[in-house]
Backbone as CSV, one residue per row, in Angstrom:
resi,resn,N_x,N_y,N_z,CA_x,CA_y,CA_z,C_x,C_y,C_z
1,MET,51.479,78.081,108.208,50.242,78.640,108.116,49.998,79.031,106.637
2,ASP,48.816,78.588,106.127,48.460,78.942,104.736,48.056,80.375,104.509
3,TYR,48.630,81.084,103.548,48.164,82.483,103.303,47.005,82.547,102.406
4,TYR,46.763,81.510,101.625,45.717,81.436,100.506,44.668,80.457,100.903
5,SER,43.592,80.465,100.235,42.558,79.501,100.347,43.008,78.167,99.768
6,SER,42.390,77.023,100.157,42.901,75.678,99.765,42.962,75.622,98.159
7,HIS,42.037,76.255,97.462,41.982,76.129,96.022,43.227,76.872,95.452
8,ILE,43.482,77.993,95.956,44.682,78.688,95.465,45.955,77.980,95.844
9,SER,46.103,77.511,97.093,47.252,76.758,97.480,47.458,75.615,96.647
10,ARG,46.292,74.855,96.350,46.527,73.592,95.462,46.952,73.955,94.032
11,LEU,46.412,75.077,93.501,46.954,75.512,92.220,48.351,75.942,92.281
12,ILE,48.799,76.498,93.263,50.333,76.903,93.374,51.188,75.650,93.514
13,GLU,50.636,74.571,94.289,51.398,73.357,94.467,51.430,72.648,93.125
14,GLU,50.327,72.708,92.330,50.450,71.998,90.951,51.502,72.577,90.167
15,PHE,51.520,73.918,90.028,52.505,74.660,89.261,53.890,74.391,89.770
16,CYS,54.049,74.281,91.048,55.435,74.046,91.728,55.937,72.620,91.267
17,ALA,55.042,71.728,90.929,55.445,70.396,90.658,55.991,70.308,89.217
18,LEU,55.715,71.249,88.455,56.351,71.396,87.053,57.859,71.724,87.115
19,PRO,58.608,71.021,86.252,60.092,71.303,86.152,60.386,72.714,85.943
20,GLY,61.389,73.290,86.734,61.901,74.702,86.574,60.988,75.706,87.156
21,ILE,59.911,75.307,87.807,59.055,76.344,88.339,59.145,76.244,89.880
22,GLY,59.671,77.410,90.508,59.892,77.573,91.909,58.559,78.111,92.523
23,THR,58.616,78.279,93.852,57.387,78.849,94.488,56.965,80.203,94.042
24,LYS,57.825,81.096,93.790,57.456,82.408,93.405,56.775,82.399,91.924
25,SER,57.454,81.696,91.095,56.959,81.523,89.747,55.646,80.815,89.725
26,ALA,55.388,79.877,90.599,54.127,79.187,90.770,53.006,80.143,91.228
27,GLN,53.320,80.989,92.141,52.360,81.981,92.656,52.030,82.892,91.587
28,ARG,52.941,83.475,90.759,52.705,84.344,89.607,51.804,83.690,88.676
29,LEU,52.139,82.411,88.208,51.319,81.667,87.271,49.780,81.459,87.841
30,ALA,49.709,81.060,89.120,48.430,80.794,89.745,47.630,82.052,89.680
31,PHE,48.219,83.206,90.028,47.351,84.420,90.139,47.104,84.981,88.676
32,HIS,48.031,84.592,87.794,47.691,85.049,86.388,46.564,84.212,85.867
33,VAL,46.536,82.930,86.091,45.375,82.021,85.696,44.067,82.547,86.442
34,LEU,44.146,82.920,87.662,42.886,83.377,88.291,42.313,84.713,87.737
35,ASN,43.227,85.558,87.141,42.863,86.761,86.606,42.476,86.751,85.076
36,MET,42.685,85.515,84.463,42.341,85.319,83.028,40.803,85.107,82.986
37,PRO,40.256,85.599,81.815,38.810,85.301,81.567,38.556,83.812,81.520
38,LYS,37.369,83.397,81.911,36.997,82.029,82.039,37.221,81.286,80.712
39,GLU,36.898,81.900,79.552,37.131,81.324,78.238,38.552,80.965,78.005
40,GLN,39.457,81.838,78.383,40.754,81.574,78.247,41.343,80.469,79.085
41,VAL,40.858,80.359,80.323,41.187,79.264,81.228,40.692,77.958,80.599
42,LYS,39.463,77.965,80.110,38.904,76.719,79.565,39.764,76.344,78.282
43,SER,40.126,77.399,77.512,40.952,77.068,76.331,42.384,76.419,76.774
44,LEU,42.983,76.937,77.770,44.219,76.395,78.323,44.018,74.972,78.769
45,THR,43.004,74.813,79.615,42.822,73.330,80.070,42.382,72.500,79.068
46,ASP,41.642,72.865,78.105,41.245,71.976,76.925,42.438,71.626,76.205
47,ALA,43.441,72.568,75.949,44.787,72.291,75.197,45.527,71.309,75.884
48,ILE,45.631,71.376,77.230,46.351,70.451,78.034,45.791,69.027,77.982
49,THR,44.486,68.963,78.194,43.730,67.711,78.143,43.805,67.028,76.819
50,SER,43.626,67.811,75.699,43.731,67.360,74.414,45.089,66.840,74.119
51,ALA,46.250,67.524,74.451,47.534,67.085,74.221,47.835,65.782,74.931
52,LYS,47.380,65.659,76.184,47.599,64.508,76.999,46.859,63.279,76.407
53,GLU,45.744,63.474,75.835,44.814,62.347,75.333,45.304,62.020,73.890
54,ASN,45.944,62.910,73.144,46.108,62.660,71.680,47.570,62.512,71.344
55,VAL,48.463,62.958,72.098,49.840,62.965,71.660,50.371,61.563,72.027
56,ARG,51.154,60.972,71.090,51.808,59.629,71.346,53.187,59.689,70.651
57,TYR,53.901,58.518,70.724,55.171,58.316,70.035,54.956,57.988,68.606
58,CYS,55.852,58.662,67.715,55.860,58.360,66.349,56.249,56.970,66.172
59,GLU,55.586,56.107,65.287,55.909,54.638,65.171,57.239,54.412,64.599
60,SER,57.847,55.478,63.980,59.149,55.278,63.373,60.269,55.788,64.282
61,CYS,60.246,57.173,64.628,61.326,57.722,65.369,61.160,57.903,66.831
62,PHE,59.896,57.745,67.289,59.534,57.871,68.781,59.568,59.342,69.304
63,THR,59.524,60.325,68.344,59.227,61.584,68.919,57.746,61.766,69.148
64,LEU,57.341,62.876,69.761,55.979,63.083,70.112,55.241,63.688,68.859
65,THR,53.995,63.097,68.667,53.248,63.399,67.575,51.711,63.111,67.854
66,ASP,50.863,63.582,67.000,49.392,63.283,67.214,48.928,62.389,66.053
67,ALA,49.867,61.894,65.263,49.484,60.979,64.050,50.385,59.721,64.269
68,PRO,50.151,58.747,63.454,50.989,57.492,63.505,52.459,57.759,63.185
69,GLN,52.706,58.706,62.285,54.067,59.078,62.038,54.091,60.560,62.182
70,CYS,55.239,61.089,62.568,55.499,62.554,62.755,55.719,63.111,61.298
71,PRO,55.611,64.501,61.261,55.734,65.079,59.910,57.108,64.801,59.218
72,ILE,58.103,64.644,60.009,59.500,64.246,59.468,59.592,62.991,58.883
73,CYS,59.146,62.092,59.543,59.233,60.644,59.204,58.199,60.505,57.935
74,ALA,57.195,61.150,57.911,56.163,61.041,56.842,56.580,61.720,55.612
75,ASP,57.646,62.586,55.641,58.063,63.366,54.456,58.965,62.584,53.593
76,PRO,58.405,62.258,52.396,59.316,61.483,51.436,60.455,62.221,50.901
77,LYS,60.578,63.501,51.150,61.821,64.221,50.610,62.948,64.171,51.707
78,ARG,62.736,63.727,52.846,63.773,63.527,53.785,64.651,62.290,53.480
79,ASN,65.921,62.350,53.869,66.767,61.220,53.519,66.640,60.207,54.666
80,HIS,65.914,59.227,54.325,65.610,58.066,55.381,66.736,57.036,55.530
81,LYS,67.826,57.366,54.742,69.079,56.394,54.966,69.969,56.979,55.975
82,GLN,69.684,58.227,56.505,70.624,58.976,57.442,69.679,59.131,58.667
83,ILE,70.164,58.489,59.851,69.322,58.783,61.072,70.174,59.415,62.147
84,MET,69.657,60.513,62.636,70.245,61.222,63.746,69.676,60.783,65.082
85,VAL,70.453,60.364,65.934,69.976,59.781,67.304,70.100,60.906,68.326
86,VAL,68.988,61.343,68.908,68.970,62.415,69.911,68.283,61.769,71.155
87,GLU,68.505,62.486,72.299,68.043,62.097,73.587,66.605,62.310,73.797
88,ASN,66.069,63.477,73.338,64.740,63.762,73.586,64.090,64.663,72.458
89,PRO,62.808,64.795,72.353,62.210,65.668,71.277,62.624,67.053,71.268
90,ARG,63.007,67.613,72.347,63.552,69.039,72.412,64.857,69.152,71.636
91,ASP,65.680,68.181,71.649,66.968,68.119,70.874,66.621,68.016,69.481
92,LEU,65.670,67.192,69.075,65.221,67.114,67.589,64.744,68.512,67.202
93,ALA,63.968,69.173,68.037,63.477,70.507,67.546,64.665,71.442,67.428
94,ALA,65.699,71.372,68.340,66.848,72.217,68.186,67.556,72.065,66.841
95,TYR,67.758,70.716,66.470,68.368,70.564,65.065,67.508,70.975,63.934
96,GLU,66.141,70.826,64.128,65.326,71.276,62.994,65.395,72.729,62.672
97,LYS,65.593,73.485,63.845,65.737,74.953,63.681,66.946,75.369,62.860
98,THR,67.812,74.560,62.699,69.032,74.969,61.770,68.616,75.025,60.373
99,GLY,67.574,74.174,59.961,67.046,74.144,58.683,68.038,73.411,57.664
100,LYS,69.142,72.799,58.136,70.000,72.220,57.222,70.046,70.678,57.227
101,TYR,69.558,70.020,58.354,69.688,68.622,58.411,68.470,68.021,57.526
102,GLU,68.716,67.126,56.615,67.681,66.611,55.718,67.388,65.144,56.027
103,GLY,67.989,64.511,57.008,67.761,63.099,57.343,66.574,63.021,58.257
104,VAL,66.442,61.866,58.904,65.418,61.586,59.826,66.031,61.418,61.237
105,TYR,65.246,61.202,62.191,65.717,61.106,63.675,65.264,59.807,64.375
106,HIS,65.987,59.597,65.450,65.541,58.500,66.340,65.751,59.090,67.756
107,VAL,64.567,59.146,68.501,64.604,59.754,69.817,64.653,58.629,70.902
108,LEU,65.662,58.834,71.773,65.995,57.697,72.616,65.030,57.885,73.957
109,HIS,64.665,59.102,74.217,63.953,59.300,75.530,64.794,59.077,76.705
110,GLY,66.036,59.552,76.678,66.874,59.448,77.827,68.312,59.090,77.412
111,ALA,69.113,58.820,78.376,70.532,58.458,78.134,70.948,57.460,79.194
112,ILE,71.900,56.586,78.797,72.389,55.607,79.821,73.079,56.286,81.038
113,SER,72.578,55.938,82.208,73.140,56.473,83.372,73.040,55.438,84.503
114,PRO,74.151,54.705,84.703,74.239,53.730,85.696,74.012,54.324,87.097
115,MET,74.352,55.564,87.272,74.172,56.328,88.656,72.725,56.419,88.991
116,LEU,71.916,56.652,87.917,70.482,56.843,88.165,69.637,55.452,87.872
117,GLY,70.389,54.473,87.669,69.744,53.161,87.345,69.116,53.069,86.019
118,ILE,69.582,53.940,84.971,69.015,53.885,83.591,70.004,53.024,82.718
119,GLY,69.515,51.935,82.287,70.269,51.054,81.393,69.898,51.113,80.032
120,PRO,70.670,50.447,79.121,70.258,50.406,77.689,68.702,49.892,77.424
121,SER,68.320,49.042,78.284,66.806,48.669,78.031,65.792,49.712,78.457
122,ASP,66.246,50.717,79.199,65.283,51.814,79.689,65.013,52.912,78.593
123,ILE,65.890,52.842,77.550,65.696,53.894,76.466,65.382,53.075,75.177
124,LYS,65.140,53.873,74.145,64.709,53.320,72.785,65.812,52.822,72.007
125,LEU,66.739,51.944,72.477,67.799,51.445,71.726,67.352,50.170,70.976
126,LYS,66.559,49.342,71.547,66.093,48.117,70.838,65.320,48.554,69.611
127,GLU,64.561,49.615,69.649,63.812,50.185,68.519,64.678,50.721,67.426
128,LEU,65.862,51.275,67.820,66.783,51.788,66.944,67.365,50.676,66.111
129,MET,67.825,49.542,66.786,68.386,48.449,66.094,67.434,47.877,65.072
130,VAL,66.091,47.837,65.438,65.168,47.358,64.465,65.072,48.219,63.193
131,ARG,65.159,49.498,63.443,65.102,50.397,62.170,66.444,50.349,61.277
132,LEU,67.589,49.770,61.909,68.731,49.595,61.166,68.685,48.457,60.258
133,LYS,67.668,47.481,60.393,67.518,46.464,59.467,66.999,46.878,58.023
134,GLU,66.551,48.179,58.103,66.123,48.835,56.757,67.372,49.320,56.120
135,ASP,67.181,50.048,55.002,68.308,50.558,54.234,68.860,51.860,54.827
136,VAL,69.835,51.729,55.726,70.383,52.863,56.436,71.943,52.954,56.047
137,ASP,72.405,54.208,55.629,73.836,54.338,55.359,74.562,54.957,56.484
138,GLU,73.898,55.786,57.359,74.770,56.516,58.388,73.862,56.654,59.670
139,VAL,74.421,56.525,60.792,73.844,56.916,62.026,74.647,58.062,62.652
140,ILE,74.026,59.200,62.912,74.703,60.340,63.446,74.257,60.403,64.927
141,ILE,75.210,60.170,65.827,74.871,60.267,67.236,75.038,61.588,67.765
142,ALA,73.859,62.165,68.189,73.751,63.590,68.599,73.314,63.543,70.111
143,THR,73.835,62.832,70.857,73.484,62.853,72.290,74.266,64.079,72.897
144,ASN,73.805,64.425,74.068,74.475,65.622,74.857,75.957,65.328,75.185
145,SER,76.659,66.373,75.386,78.114,66.182,75.730,78.306,65.861,77.237
146,SER,77.353,65.361,77.936,77.474,65.087,79.368,78.045,63.596,79.444
147,LEU,78.401,63.265,80.647,78.893,61.963,80.842,77.837,60.849,80.344
148,GLU,76.653,61.109,80.689,75.620,60.202,80.216,75.443,60.115,78.666
149,GLY,75.481,61.283,78.042,75.439,61.291,76.590,76.645,60.675,75.932
150,GLU,77.822,60.888,76.476,79.049,60.225,75.943,79.052,58.697,76.092
151,THR,78.552,58.174,77.304,78.393,56.859,77.517,77.385,56.257,76.575
152,THR,76.280,56.842,76.322,75.243,56.444,75.421,75.828,56.323,73.977
153,ALA,76.649,57.313,73.574,77.175,57.359,72.244,78.119,56.233,72.000
154,MET,78.918,55.937,73.044,79.917,54.869,72.871,79.149,53.605,72.816
155,TYR,78.082,53.408,73.638,77.457,52.126,73.622,76.780,51.887,72.209
156,ILE,76.097,52.945,71.707,75.415,52.901,70.438,76.472,52.434,69.276
157,SER,77.668,53.187,69.395,78.716,52.945,68.393,79.088,51.463,68.384
158,LYS,79.306,50.893,69.647,79.664,49.506,69.738,78.593,48.575,69.284
159,LEU,77.304,48.931,69.346,76.290,48.137,68.882,76.110,48.117,67.329
160,ILE,76.401,49.263,66.809,76.173,49.452,65.316,77.353,49.079,64.394
161,LYS,78.475,49.314,64.935,79.844,49.110,64.033,79.764,47.670,63.449
162,PRO,79.474,46.597,64.242,79.521,45.233,63.688,78.551,45.070,62.555
163,VAL,77.450,45.902,62.502,76.410,45.789,61.448,76.954,46.316,60.168
164,GLY,77.951,47.174,60.044,78.579,47.661,58.979,78.049,49.026,58.528
165,ILE,77.255,49.636,59.396,76.658,50.991,59.100,77.654,52.085,59.546
166,LYS,77.833,53.120,58.801,78.768,54.264,59.234,78.129,54.833,60.460
167,VAL,79.023,55.113,61.439,78.507,55.734,62.682,79.417,57.023,62.867
168,THR,78.734,58.084,63.021,79.410,59.419,63.254,78.951,60.025,64.566
169,ARG,79.689,60.996,65.081,79.375,61.652,66.270,79.354,63.133,66.003
170,ILE,78.432,63.936,66.544,78.492,65.394,66.276,79.800,65.893,66.830
171,ALA,80.352,66.909,66.166,81.636,67.464,66.483,81.561,68.422,67.707
172,SER,82.756,68.751,68.189,82.756,69.666,69.339,82.259,70.949,68.866
173,GLY,82.027,71.868,69.779,81.273,73.054,69.431,80.154,73.159,70.412
174,VAL,79.609,71.909,70.807,78.632,71.886,71.824,79.401,71.749,73.094
175,PRO,79.341,72.683,74.090,80.037,72.591,75.288,79.859,71.353,76.112
176,VAL,80.840,70.826,76.811,80.660,69.692,77.639,79.760,69.989,78.703
177,GLY,78.744,69.125,78.934,77.694,69.372,80.029,76.589,70.290,79.508
178,GLY,76.697,70.688,78.258,75.539,71.447,77.745,74.450,70.661,77.223
179,ASP,73.156,71.077,77.261,72.061,70.486,76.692,71.782,71.002,75.401
180,LEU,71.534,70.223,74.388,71.301,70.716,73.011,70.133,71.691,72.812
181,GLU,69.167,71.601,73.626,67.898,72.512,73.467,68.353,73.944,73.782
182,TYR,69.390,74.182,74.538,69.758,75.596,74.897,70.922,76.220,74.069
183,ILE,71.282,75.414,73.024,72.394,75.877,72.266,71.901,76.500,70.890
184,ASP,72.537,77.599,70.602,72.135,78.424,69.319,72.287,77.489,68.137
185,GLU,71.593,77.942,66.988,71.591,77.206,65.743,72.946,77.164,65.060
186,VAL,73.733,78.232,65.140,75.047,78.238,64.579,75.885,77.189,65.122
187,THR,76.018,77.145,66.467,76.825,76.156,67.134,76.388,74.711,66.856
188,LEU,75.024,74.623,66.777,74.527,73.175,66.429,74.917,72.757,65.014
189,LEU,74.912,73.765,64.100,75.134,73.533,62.687,76.695,73.120,62.517
190,ARG,77.440,73.968,63.273,78.988,73.568,63.222,79.262,72.240,63.748
191,ALA,78.517,71.872,64.848,78.794,70.584,65.427,78.299,69.452,64.489
192,TYR,77.212,69.759,63.781,76.657,68.700,62.815,77.699,68.623,61.595
193,GLU,78.064,69.764,61.103,78.922,69.695,59.890,80.313,69.234,60.219
194,GLY,80.770,69.283,61.448,82.081,68.826,61.781,82.025,67.463,62.519
195,ARG,81.102,66.638,62.320,80.931,65.396,62.994,82.020,64.490,62.434
196,THR,82.529,63.548,63.363,83.518,62.584,62.909,83.078,61.114,63.046
197,GLU,83.732,60.221,62.406,83.287,58.873,62.553,83.915,58.233,63.768
198,LEU,83.081,57.459,64.479,83.499,56.799,65.740,84.297,55.487,65.414
């Protein structure tokens, strides 16, 4: 039996479909939106629509941006000879918060996971190999310390080593099974500074 009108129920269902949002959180969000002034609701819906229509992949690193190149790739002060490979844009943001990394990134948009049917062709590995034809000195692999992240790191290392480019892996300090986006800046910085060659 529905407790709410069809409009409210639909709004709750839409919020429930978002990652990490359970039924209670969805109800709270739905009622919060219903209590917001119309202008604020319009501003929220406009922001969602605008982001969906205008955000795309950076043509260099494949992070999300609203320009052909993201601000990091477009910055001539960054070290374009050093590429840090991360699984998703949230991991990139986590490293940027340390304020210490001066190179550029490559976002894979996933990790190799045979259990989930995700292979090397399902993530941005081919695009990484194209970038390595440019003048690159080092590739830092900063995938998560999960089984999938480690598998991806080893696969990338085996691809790149024959090319003659230095391949390093972020050091321990990042807990096994931990996602980079949830780790504090000090731990991330220690992991970056203590990276080792694969």
